[in-house]
Amino acid sequence: MSYDVVVIGAGPGGYVAAIRAAQLGLKTAVVEKWDTLGGTCLNVGCIPSKALLVSSEKFDEARHHLGHHGVKVGEVSLDLAALMSHKTKVVKDLTGGIEFLFKKNKITWLKGLGRITAPGALEVVGKDGSVQTVAAKNIIIATGSDVTPLPGVTIDEQRIVSSTGALKLPEVPKKLVVVGAGVIGLELGSVWKRLGAEVTVVEFLDRILPGMDLELAKSAQKLLAKQGLTFRLSTKVTAAVPNATGVALTLEPSKGGTAETIDADYVLVAIGRRPYTEGLGLETVGIETDGRGRIKTDKHFQTKVPGIYAIGDVIEGPMLAHKAEDEGVVVAEIIAGQSGHINYDAIPGIVYTSPEIATVGKSEEQLKEAGIAYKAGKFPFSANGRARAMAAADGFVKVLADAKTDRVLGVHILGPDAGHLIAEIGLAMEFGASAEDIARTCHAHPTLSEAVKEAALAVDGRAVHV
Ligand code: FAD
Ligand code: NAD
C-alpha cells in the first residue's frame, strides 16, 4: 500500500489534516487504533464533556433558576442513565459522522496501531496481531495526548478516575474531590456539583486556571464558590488510598507542612495532559522531543526528518481541538505545495463553566511581563439589558489595547455565552483591529455582544451604559 499522505491518529488534528489533504487531491490514509474516529475530542473529551455540561446545566436551571422567570415546575428529579445516554448518542453520531466524511473524501482508515519504521515507511498492527506495511511520501503524526499521572495516586477509573472515568460515573458522588483547578477540573467538577455532589477542588498553586488572566480567574473562582464548589488552593495531594466506601486522601500545604486526611467517594485527577508518542517509533527515525515529551517541529510542522510532520496536542502550544484542527489544515496545504499560516496570538480558549470563561490574546500579567504599555476597558454584564433579561448578569468583558496604537492585544470575558462572544474578538485580532474599530462597529440591541462594544468604548473612557 502506498499513499501521498498517511496520518497517524484520527483526532481533530489528524482527521482534519486528512480531509484537507484529500480535498487537495492527495491519496490519503489515516491510521487509528481506537474503534471509532474523532480522537480524544469526540470520544472522551470536548464533546462528551459538553453534552454533560449542557444536560447538567438544564437540570440545575430546572431546580434552581426557572423560578426567576415565573416558571413553576414540580419536583425535579434526575435520570442519570438518560443523561448519559444522550451523551453516548451525541458521541456515536459525531464519530460516525467522521467515518462518513472519510468515505466521502475517499480516505482509507487503516485500523490499528501505527509505528514508523523508516522515513516514508510504517507498520500498522491490527487488534488481531496482523501487520500491514505501508509506504507514505508524507507522514503526519497526530497522536494527541494522554492523562498526566499524579505520583502516589493510582488511577483505576473506578473510584480514582481521570476525565475519561469522570464522564461516565455510575452514580452521583456524595463527595467528589477534584485534583487540579484547571479546565477539566472546573468543567467536570461543575457537572457533578450541579447533579448533586459535594465537590472540593484541590489545587497546587495559589490560584485557579493558571495562565489565564488573573482578574478573570479570581472572579470566576468567586462565582464558582458561590455555586458551592469548595476550593483548597496551595494544597497538594500526596496519597489516595481506596477503601471499602471510597478513597482516603492525604493533603498537605504545597510548600510542606501538616498533613490531613479527607474522605471522598470519588476522586478526579485532572492535573494536565502530556503528549502521547508511545510505541510510535520516534527513536527509529531520530525524531526529537523536548523536555516535556512534545515532538519538535519547525514552523512548517516538519520534524527533523524530511517528510515527517507533527501537529496537535503532540507538539507545543495549547492543547485545544481548534488549534489541532487549524494545524491540520495548514500542514496539508504545506504538503500540497501551498503556504499556510496560523496566528498563535489569536487562538481562543474557553472554559465551559456557568458562566463561561473565554479569553483570546494576552493577559494583563503577560503584557506587564513583556513591558507592553496597555489600556484596559471593562464593562459588567450587570449593565447589559439582555444579560439582565436572562437573569445571568454576573461577570464582565475586559478589552486590553496597546496604549499607543489602540490595537487589541487581548480580551477576557466572564459571563453568559462568553464562548460565542469571543469569536468576534478572534476575527478582530486577525484583522489587526483597534479597540476603536470594535467600539465603532454597530452591535445589535439587545444582545450580550453590546457588552463587548461597551468594553471597547471603555478603553477610551467612554462607555455609555455605566
Ligand atoms: P487526539 O484528539 O488526542 O487524537 C489522537 C488520536 O491518535 C487518538 O484517536 C488515538 O487513539 C490515536 N493514536 C495515538 N497513537 C496512535 C498510534 N500509534 N497509532 C494509531 N492511532 C494512534 N479542547 C477544546 O478545544 N475544547 C474543549 O471543550 C475540550 N474539552 C476537553 C475535555 C476533556 C475531558 C479532554 C480530555 C480534552 C478536551 N479538550 C478540549 C482537548 C482536546 O480534546 C484536544 O486538544 C484534542 O483532542 C487534540 O487533538 P489531536 O488530534 O492532537 O489528538
Ligand atoms: P490544566 O493544565 O488546565 O490544569 C491542571 C491544573 O492542575 C493546574 O491548575 C495545575 O496547577 C494543577 N496541578 C498540577 N499538578 C498538581 C498537583 N500535583 N496537585 C494539585 N494540582 C495540580 O489541565 P487539565 O484540566 O487536566 O486539562 C488538560 C488539557 O486539556 C488542558 O491543556 C486543556 O487545554 C485541555 N482541555 C480543554 C478544555 C476546553 O478547551 N474547554 C476542556 C478540557 C480540557
Coordinates of C-alpha atoms in Angstrom, one line a residue, residues 106 145 180:
K106 CA -12.1 8.6 -0.2
S145 CA -2.2 13.4 24.4
G180 CA -6.3 20.3 39.7

